[in-house]
Each structure stands twice: as C-alpha cells, then as structure tokens.
Coordinates of C-alpha atoms in Angstrom, one line a residue:
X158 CA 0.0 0.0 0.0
X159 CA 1.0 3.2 -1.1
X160 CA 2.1 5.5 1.9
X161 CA -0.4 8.4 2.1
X162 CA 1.7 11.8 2.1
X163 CA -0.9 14.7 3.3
X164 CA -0.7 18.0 2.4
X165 CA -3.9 19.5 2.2
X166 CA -4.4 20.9 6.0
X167 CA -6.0 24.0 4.7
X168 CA -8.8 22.4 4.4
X169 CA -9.0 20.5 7.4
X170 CA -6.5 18.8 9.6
X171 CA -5.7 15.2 11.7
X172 CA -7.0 15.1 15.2
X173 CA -4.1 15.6 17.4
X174 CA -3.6 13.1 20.2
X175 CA -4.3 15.7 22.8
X176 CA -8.1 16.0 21.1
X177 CA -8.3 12.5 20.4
X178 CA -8.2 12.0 24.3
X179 CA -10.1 15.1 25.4
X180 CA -12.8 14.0 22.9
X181 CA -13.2 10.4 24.8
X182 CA -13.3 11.9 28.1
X183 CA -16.4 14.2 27.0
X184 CA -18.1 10.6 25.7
X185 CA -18.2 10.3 29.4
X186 CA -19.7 13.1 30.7
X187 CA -22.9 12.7 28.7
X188 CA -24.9 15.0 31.1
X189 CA -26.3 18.4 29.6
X190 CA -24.4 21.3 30.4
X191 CA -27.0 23.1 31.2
X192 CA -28.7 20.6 34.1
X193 CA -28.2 21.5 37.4
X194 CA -27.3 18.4 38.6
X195 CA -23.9 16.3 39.1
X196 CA -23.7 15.4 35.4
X197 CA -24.8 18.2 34.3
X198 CA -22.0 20.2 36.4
X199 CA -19.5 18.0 35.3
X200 CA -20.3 18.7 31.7
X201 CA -20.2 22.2 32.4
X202 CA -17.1 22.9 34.0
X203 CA -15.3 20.4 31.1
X204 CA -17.3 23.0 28.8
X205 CA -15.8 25.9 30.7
X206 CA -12.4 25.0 31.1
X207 CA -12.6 24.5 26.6
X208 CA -13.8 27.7 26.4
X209 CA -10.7 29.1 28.5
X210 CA -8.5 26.9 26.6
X211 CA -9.6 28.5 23.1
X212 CA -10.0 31.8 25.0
X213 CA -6.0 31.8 25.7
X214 CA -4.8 31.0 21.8
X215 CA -6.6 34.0 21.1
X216 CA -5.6 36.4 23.6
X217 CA -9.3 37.7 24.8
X218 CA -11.2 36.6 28.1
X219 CA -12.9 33.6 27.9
X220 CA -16.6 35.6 28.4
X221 CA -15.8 36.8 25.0
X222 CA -15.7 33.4 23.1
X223 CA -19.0 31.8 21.8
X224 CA -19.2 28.4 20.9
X225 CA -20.7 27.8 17.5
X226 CA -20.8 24.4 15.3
X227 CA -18.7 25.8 12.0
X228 CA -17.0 28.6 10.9
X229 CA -19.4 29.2 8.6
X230 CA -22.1 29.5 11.6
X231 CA -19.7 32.0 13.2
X232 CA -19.0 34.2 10.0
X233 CA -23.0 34.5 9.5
X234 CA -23.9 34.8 13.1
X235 CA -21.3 38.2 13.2
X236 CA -22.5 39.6 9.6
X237 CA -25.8 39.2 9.8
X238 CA -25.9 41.0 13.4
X239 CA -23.5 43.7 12.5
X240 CA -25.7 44.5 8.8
X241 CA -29.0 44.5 11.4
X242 CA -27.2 47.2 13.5
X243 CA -25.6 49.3 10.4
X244 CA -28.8 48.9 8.1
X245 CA -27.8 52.4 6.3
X246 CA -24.0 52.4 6.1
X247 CA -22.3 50.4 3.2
X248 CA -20.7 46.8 3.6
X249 CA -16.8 46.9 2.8
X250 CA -15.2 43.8 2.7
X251 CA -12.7 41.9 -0.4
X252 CA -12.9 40.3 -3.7
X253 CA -11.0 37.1 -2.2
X254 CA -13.1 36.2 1.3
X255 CA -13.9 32.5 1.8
X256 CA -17.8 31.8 0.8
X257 CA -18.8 31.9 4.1
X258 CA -18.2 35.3 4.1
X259 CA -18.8 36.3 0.5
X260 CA -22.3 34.6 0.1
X261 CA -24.0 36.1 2.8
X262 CA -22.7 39.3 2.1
X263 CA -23.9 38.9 -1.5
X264 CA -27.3 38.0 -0.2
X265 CA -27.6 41.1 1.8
X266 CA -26.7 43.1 -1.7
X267 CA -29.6 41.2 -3.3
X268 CA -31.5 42.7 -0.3
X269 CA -30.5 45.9 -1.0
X270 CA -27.3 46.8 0.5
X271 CA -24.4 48.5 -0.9
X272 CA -21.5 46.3 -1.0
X273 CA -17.9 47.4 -1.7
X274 CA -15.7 45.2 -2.5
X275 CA -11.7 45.5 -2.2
X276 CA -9.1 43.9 -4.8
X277 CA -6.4 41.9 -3.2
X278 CA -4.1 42.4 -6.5
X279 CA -0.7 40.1 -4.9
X280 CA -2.8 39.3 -1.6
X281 CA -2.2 42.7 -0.6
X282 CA -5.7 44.4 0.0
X283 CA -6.4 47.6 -1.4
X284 CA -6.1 50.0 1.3
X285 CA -6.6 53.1 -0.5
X286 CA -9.6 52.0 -1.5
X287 CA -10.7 51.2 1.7
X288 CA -10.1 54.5 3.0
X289 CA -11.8 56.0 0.3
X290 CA -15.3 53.6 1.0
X291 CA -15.4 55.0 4.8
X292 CA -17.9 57.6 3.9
X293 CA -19.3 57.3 7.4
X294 CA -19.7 55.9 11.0
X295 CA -22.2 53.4 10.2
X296 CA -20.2 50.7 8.1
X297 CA -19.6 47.4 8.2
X298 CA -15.6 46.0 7.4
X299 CA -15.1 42.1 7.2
X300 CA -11.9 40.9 5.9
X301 CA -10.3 37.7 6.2
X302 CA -6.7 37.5 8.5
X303 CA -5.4 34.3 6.2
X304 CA -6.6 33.6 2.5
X305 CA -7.3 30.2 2.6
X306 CA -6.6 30.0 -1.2
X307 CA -3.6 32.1 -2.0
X308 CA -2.0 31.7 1.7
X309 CA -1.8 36.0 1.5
X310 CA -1.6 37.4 5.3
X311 CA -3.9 40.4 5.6
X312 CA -3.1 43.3 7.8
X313 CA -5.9 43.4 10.5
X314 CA -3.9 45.9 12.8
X315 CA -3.5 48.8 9.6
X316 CA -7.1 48.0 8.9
X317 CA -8.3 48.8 12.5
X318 CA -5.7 52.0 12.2
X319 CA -7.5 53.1 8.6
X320 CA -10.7 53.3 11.1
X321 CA -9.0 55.2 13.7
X322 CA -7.7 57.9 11.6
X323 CA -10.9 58.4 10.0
X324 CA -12.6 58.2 13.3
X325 CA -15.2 55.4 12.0
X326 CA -17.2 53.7 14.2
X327 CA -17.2 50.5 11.6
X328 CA -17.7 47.7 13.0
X329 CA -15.1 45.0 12.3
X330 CA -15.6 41.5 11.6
X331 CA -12.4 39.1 10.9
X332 CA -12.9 35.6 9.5
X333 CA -9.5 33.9 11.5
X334 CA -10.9 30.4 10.3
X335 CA -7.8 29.6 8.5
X336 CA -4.8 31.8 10.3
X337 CA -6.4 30.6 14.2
X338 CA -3.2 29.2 15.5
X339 CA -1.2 29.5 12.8
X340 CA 0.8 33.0 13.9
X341 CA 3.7 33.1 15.7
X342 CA 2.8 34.8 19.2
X343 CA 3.8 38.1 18.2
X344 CA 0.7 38.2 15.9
X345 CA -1.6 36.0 17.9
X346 CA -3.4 38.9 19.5
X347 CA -4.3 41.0 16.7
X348 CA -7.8 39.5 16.8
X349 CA -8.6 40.4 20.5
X350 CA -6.9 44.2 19.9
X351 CA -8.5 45.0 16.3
X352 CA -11.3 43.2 15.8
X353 CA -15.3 43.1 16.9
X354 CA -16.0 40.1 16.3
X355 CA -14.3 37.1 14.4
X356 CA -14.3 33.3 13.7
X357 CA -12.3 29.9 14.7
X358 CA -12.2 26.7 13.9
X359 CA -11.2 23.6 15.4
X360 CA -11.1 21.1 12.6
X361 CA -8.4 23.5 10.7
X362 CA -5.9 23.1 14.1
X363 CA -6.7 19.2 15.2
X364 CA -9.7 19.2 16.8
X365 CA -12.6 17.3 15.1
X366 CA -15.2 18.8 13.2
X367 CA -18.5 20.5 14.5
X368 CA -16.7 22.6 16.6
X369 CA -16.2 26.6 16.1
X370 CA -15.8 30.2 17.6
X371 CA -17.0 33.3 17.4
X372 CA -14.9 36.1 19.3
X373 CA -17.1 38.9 20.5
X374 CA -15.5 42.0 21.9
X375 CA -16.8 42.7 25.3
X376 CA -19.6 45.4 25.5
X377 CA -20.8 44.5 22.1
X378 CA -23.8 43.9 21.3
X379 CA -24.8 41.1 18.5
X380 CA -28.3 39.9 17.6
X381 CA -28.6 36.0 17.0
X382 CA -29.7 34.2 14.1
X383 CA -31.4 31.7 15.7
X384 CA -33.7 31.4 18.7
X385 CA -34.1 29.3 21.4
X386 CA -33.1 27.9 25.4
X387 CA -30.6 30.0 26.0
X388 CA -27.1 29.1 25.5
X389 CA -24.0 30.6 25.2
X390 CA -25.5 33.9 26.5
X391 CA -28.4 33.9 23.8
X392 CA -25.8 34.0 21.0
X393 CA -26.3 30.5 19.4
X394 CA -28.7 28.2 21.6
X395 CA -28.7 24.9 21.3
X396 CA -27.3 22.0 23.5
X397 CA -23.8 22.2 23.0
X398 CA -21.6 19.3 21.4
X399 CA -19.6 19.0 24.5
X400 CA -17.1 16.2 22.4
X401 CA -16.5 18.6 20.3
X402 CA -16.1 21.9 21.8
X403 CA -13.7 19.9 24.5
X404 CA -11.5 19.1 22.0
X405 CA -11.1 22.3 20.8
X406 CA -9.9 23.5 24.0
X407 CA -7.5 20.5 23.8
X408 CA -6.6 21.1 20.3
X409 CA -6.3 24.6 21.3
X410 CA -4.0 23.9 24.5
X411 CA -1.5 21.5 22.1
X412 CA -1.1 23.8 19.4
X413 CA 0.0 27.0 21.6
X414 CA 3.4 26.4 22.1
X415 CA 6.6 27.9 20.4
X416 CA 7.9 24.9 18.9
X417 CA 4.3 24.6 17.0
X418 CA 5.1 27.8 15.2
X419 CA 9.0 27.1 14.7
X420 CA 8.2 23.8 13.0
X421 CA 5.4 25.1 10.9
X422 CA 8.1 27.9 9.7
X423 CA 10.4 24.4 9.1
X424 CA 8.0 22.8 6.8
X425 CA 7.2 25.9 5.1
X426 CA 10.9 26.3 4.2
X427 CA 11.3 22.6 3.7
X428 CA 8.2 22.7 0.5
X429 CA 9.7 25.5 -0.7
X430 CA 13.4 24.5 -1.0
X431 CA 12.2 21.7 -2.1
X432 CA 10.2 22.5 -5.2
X433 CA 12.3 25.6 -6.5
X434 CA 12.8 25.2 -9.9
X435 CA 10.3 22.8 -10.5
X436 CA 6.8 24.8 -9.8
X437 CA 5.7 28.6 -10.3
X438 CA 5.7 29.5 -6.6
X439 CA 3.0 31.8 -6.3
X440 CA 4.2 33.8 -2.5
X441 CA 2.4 37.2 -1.4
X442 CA 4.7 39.5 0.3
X443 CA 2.5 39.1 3.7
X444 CA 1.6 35.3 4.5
X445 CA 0.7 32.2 6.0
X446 CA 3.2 29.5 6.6
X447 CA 0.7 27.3 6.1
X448 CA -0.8 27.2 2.6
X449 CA 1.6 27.5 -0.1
X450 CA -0.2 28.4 -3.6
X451 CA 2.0 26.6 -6.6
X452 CA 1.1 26.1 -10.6
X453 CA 2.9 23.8 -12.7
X454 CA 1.8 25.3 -16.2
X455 CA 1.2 23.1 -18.8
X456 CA -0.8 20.5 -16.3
X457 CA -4.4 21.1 -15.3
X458 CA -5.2 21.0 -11.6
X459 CA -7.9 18.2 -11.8
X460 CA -5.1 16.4 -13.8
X461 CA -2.1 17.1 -11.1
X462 CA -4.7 16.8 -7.7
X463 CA -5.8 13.5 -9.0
X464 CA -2.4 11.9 -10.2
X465 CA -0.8 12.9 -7.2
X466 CA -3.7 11.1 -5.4
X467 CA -2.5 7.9 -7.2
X468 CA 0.8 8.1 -5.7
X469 CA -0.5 8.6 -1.9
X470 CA 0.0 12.4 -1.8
X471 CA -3.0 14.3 -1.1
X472 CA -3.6 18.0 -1.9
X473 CA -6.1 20.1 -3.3
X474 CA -6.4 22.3 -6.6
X475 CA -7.0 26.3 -6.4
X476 CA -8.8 26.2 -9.3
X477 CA -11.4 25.9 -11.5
X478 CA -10.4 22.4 -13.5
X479 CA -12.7 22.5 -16.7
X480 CA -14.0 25.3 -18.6
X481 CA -17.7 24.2 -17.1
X482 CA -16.4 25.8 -14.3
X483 CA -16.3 29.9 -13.7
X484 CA -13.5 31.3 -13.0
X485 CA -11.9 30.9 -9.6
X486 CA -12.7 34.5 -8.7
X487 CA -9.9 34.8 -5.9
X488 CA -7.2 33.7 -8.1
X489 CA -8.3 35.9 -10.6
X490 CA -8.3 38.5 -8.1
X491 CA -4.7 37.9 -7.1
X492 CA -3.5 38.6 -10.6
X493 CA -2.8 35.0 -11.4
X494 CA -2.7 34.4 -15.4
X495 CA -5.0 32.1 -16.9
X496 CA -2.4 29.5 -17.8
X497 CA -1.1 29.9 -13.8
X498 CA -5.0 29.6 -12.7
X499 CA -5.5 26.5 -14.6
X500 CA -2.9 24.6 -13.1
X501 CA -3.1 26.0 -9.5
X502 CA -2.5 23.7 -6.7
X503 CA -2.9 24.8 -3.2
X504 CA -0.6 22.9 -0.6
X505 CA -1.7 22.5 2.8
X506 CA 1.5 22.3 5.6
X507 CA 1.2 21.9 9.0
X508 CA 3.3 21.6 12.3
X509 CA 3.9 17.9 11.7
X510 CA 5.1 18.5 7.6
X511 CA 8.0 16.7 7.2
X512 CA 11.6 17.7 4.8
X513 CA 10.9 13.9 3.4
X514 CA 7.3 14.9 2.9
X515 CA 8.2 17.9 0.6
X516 CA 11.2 16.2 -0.8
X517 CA 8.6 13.4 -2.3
X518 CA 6.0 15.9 -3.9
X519 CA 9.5 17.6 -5.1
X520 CA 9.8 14.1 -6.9
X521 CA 6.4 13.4 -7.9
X522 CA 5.9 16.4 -9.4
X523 CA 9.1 16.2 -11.7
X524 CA 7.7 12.5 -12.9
X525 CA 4.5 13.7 -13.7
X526 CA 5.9 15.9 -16.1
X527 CA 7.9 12.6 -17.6
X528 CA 4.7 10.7 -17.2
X529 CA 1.8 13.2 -18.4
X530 CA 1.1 14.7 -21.8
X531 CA 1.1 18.4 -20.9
X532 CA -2.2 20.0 -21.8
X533 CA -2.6 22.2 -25.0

C-alpha cells in the first residue's frame, strides 16, 4: 500500500492526540451542560475550562468566546448581526473572502445593500480604497486575516488603524478560520486588539469537526440568528456538542506552544526549498506559513490533484479544472494568469510537515511531467 503523504491541512486537519483524548473523556460526561445536577455540572465545567483553553490562543477573556458548530455559523452569526445594527451604512469587505463570508454578504446586496468590494491584487488588500469607501460611521468592514486559497496574510492591525484615523465607528468582523493558531505569538493577539468580532475553527488546528468560535468584543452587542433555550448567552442556543467543543480547548491547549510555530516555519521552508525550480511559486509579500499556492503550467489541476492522489499524496487544486467551471474569482483577483490559474495547486503544511514529505511531492511532481502529456 502506497504511503499516504498529506498536504492538504488548509482544508481540514488530523485530530491531534491531545483532542483525540479530550474528545473520549467528554463521551463520558454525557450530562447536559446546562442541568443543574452532578452530570450536568461535570459537563459544564469540562465546557468551561474548553472555552478558557480556546480563549488563551486567542488572547481575549474567555466571556468573549461563543461556541458555535462551524466557521461558517460563526462568520454569518457576526454579519448578519452587524448588517442589522448598520442597516444604512455600506458593507466593505474583499474580492477574495472565503464563501462563508462572500455569500451572505452577497445575499444582503440582493436585499438591497451597498456592497464594496476591495481587490487583493498580490494578496495585498487595497487599502486606499478602503479608506476611500469609509464615507461614514455606520459601516460594516469584514476581511479575512489568512486567505485560505492564496495563503496572503492580511493586515488586520492597519485595517483597525485606517478606522481610527478616520474616526469610524465601523464595526469589524475578521474571518481567522484559516490563520487561528497558525501565527507566531507576536501576531496571535491582533484579533482580540483589532477586531469586533471574528471566527475559529477547530477542525483546521486538530480538533474534530462540528466545533467553532465566534470572538465577541466585550460590551458589544450582537443579535442572533437563531432562537431558542438560551445558551451561550443567547448568542447561538442549542445544547452544545460537549465532544467537540472539548476538544477544541485540547486542540487549542497543544497547538499553543513555540515549537508549533517554529516547525510550521520548518515545513514551510522545507516545500519551498524543495520545489524551486520545479513549480511557479506563487508567495504574497505578507503570508501564511501554512498554505503555499504553486502552478505547474502546462498541467491542469484536476489532472495534477488527481495523479498525485495515485501516488498517496493528497492536496487540493486552487482552481477551477474544466471550462464548465467559472472562473476561480480569488485567483483571478490575485492577478494570477490564466495558464497559472488552470494549473493552481494549493498545498496545505502543518506543524507535523516533514523535509521527506516535501522532498517526495518535489519528486512526484518532476515525474508527472515525464509521465503526463502536458495539456494544450
């Protein structure tokens, strides 16, 4: 059997050990958070002491993190309140967010609202431009920290400073989903300075999936989507998924350390030793060290993703792969060419990325090119 190489963590991630455990503790305290009794107070502190753990990663008090099921959840729950609260200022947000932010926002266009949308020509967001669309106090900003497509770092801290000098009262919501945990410590606590609200997830750091955050600044005020017993202050009710939120706090807990960020920084510069010379490294001047955005022209995504799939690596494509398709629109947006678009590949590191790892799609990807008739 074909060792499996995997290198698409942008898109989710192994459950760390540390989850793995915290998640079959949880299996054992089955009682309801909420219930008053023994069980129930069990559950709740195990509940509490996640929230704390996920509360520390990002830098804010634990009051200010509300547990949600997805990212996506989290991402609607925060535009959806802040577009209720601004219903006459203009939306102002970028070309390249994640569709969990760019279809509701698009949505509440249909609706009627004026949406303003910022080009992230390099991955570098159009600042000026932003400046220019803060016409008054009642706006809404949401822009992604970490493009999950192109890897591009965006600069939440001049953002918030943009809205300071023009003495807007904006109201800032940051989709974190894909750079939660990912920064070294220096950045970690942009979020909790510069930002009203913004969203986690724990299947992107080792925790398992159906487990989220959204950060609310203290003092502010955010309507809910949806209605019901009560919990997490009102914000999204619901029994919680106790297995799930507690290893998030786990997954939280194992990934803040300094040797997580100094190996991710190791891997990074491992892939991209590794492939020089023999892929178009596509690397914004401000970015992730955990999605690396690569074409090898001449060899369609679909074609590459699934080859490479044959040989045990797994990674994804950035791209639109037949002409059925529209155009990827945040590729486009980063100024790729259409001959760099079509053969996108988006390559997913993490903490545990090995030098052999990137060494072998090095390899692989210099035999597909002995192996596969290059497209015309």
């Amino acid at each position: 059997m074909t060792r499996q190489i995997y290198l698409d963590n942008a898109a989710t991630t192994p459950v760390c050990a540390a989850a793995r455990r915290a998640l079959e503790a949880a299996l054992d305290e089955f009682g309801n958070p909420s219930s008053p009794h023994g069980a129930g107070t069990r559950a709740r502190r195990m509940l509490e002491d996640a929230r704390a753990a996920v509360a520390v990663l990002a830098r804010c008090a634990p009051e200010e993190i509300v547990f949600t099921a997805t990212g996506t959840e989290a991402n609607n729950i925060a535009l959806h309140s802040h577009a209720s609260r601004r219903r006459s200022g203009r939306i102002i947000t970028t070309e390249s967010e994640h569709p969990s932010v760019y279809e509701p926002l698009r949505a509440l266009e249909q609706s009627g609202r004026e949406v303003v949308r910022l080009s992230c020509r390099g991955g570098v967001p159009d600042y000026a431009a932003l400046e220019n669309a803060l016409d008054g106090s009642e706006a809404v900003v949401s822009v992604m920290q970490g493009n999950n497509e192109t890897g591009a770092l965006y600069d939440v801290g001049r953002i918030r400073a943009l809205l300071q000098k023009h003495r807007s009262r904006a109201l800032l919501h940051v989709d974190a989903v894909q750079s939660f945990g990912k920064l070294p410590a220096a950045q970690a606590s942009v979020i909790a300075r510069c930002a009203d609200t913004a969203a986690f997830s724990a299947h992107k750091i080792g925790g398992i999936k159906g487990a989220a955050a959204l950060f609310v600044r203290k003092g502010l005020t955010v309507v809910p989507l949806l209605y019901g017993g009560g919990q997490e202050r009102g914000l999204r009710p619901g029994t919680e998924s106790l297995p799930a939120i507690a290893s998030f706090g786990a997954a939280c807990a194992d990934i803040d350390r300094p040797e997580s960020a100094s190996a991710l920084s190791a891997a990074y510069a491992a892939v991209c030793t590794a492939l020089e010379g023999k892929a178009k490294l596509h690397i914004p001047p401000q970015h992730l060290e955990s999605v690396l955005l690569l074409s090898v022209p001449g060899y369609k995504s679909e074609t590459a993703v699934n080859w490479l799939a044959e040989k045990g690596i797994c990674l994804s494509a950035s791209s639109a792969c037949s002409t059925k398709k529209k155009q990827n629109r945040v590729l486009a947006d980063f100024g790729l060419s259409p001959e760099d678009a079509e053969s996108a590949l988006r390559v997913g590191l993490s903490r545990f990325t090995t030098e052999e790892e990137a060494k072998a799609l090095a390899e692989a990807l210099e035999q597909m090119k002995t192996e596969v008739r290059r497209c015309r």
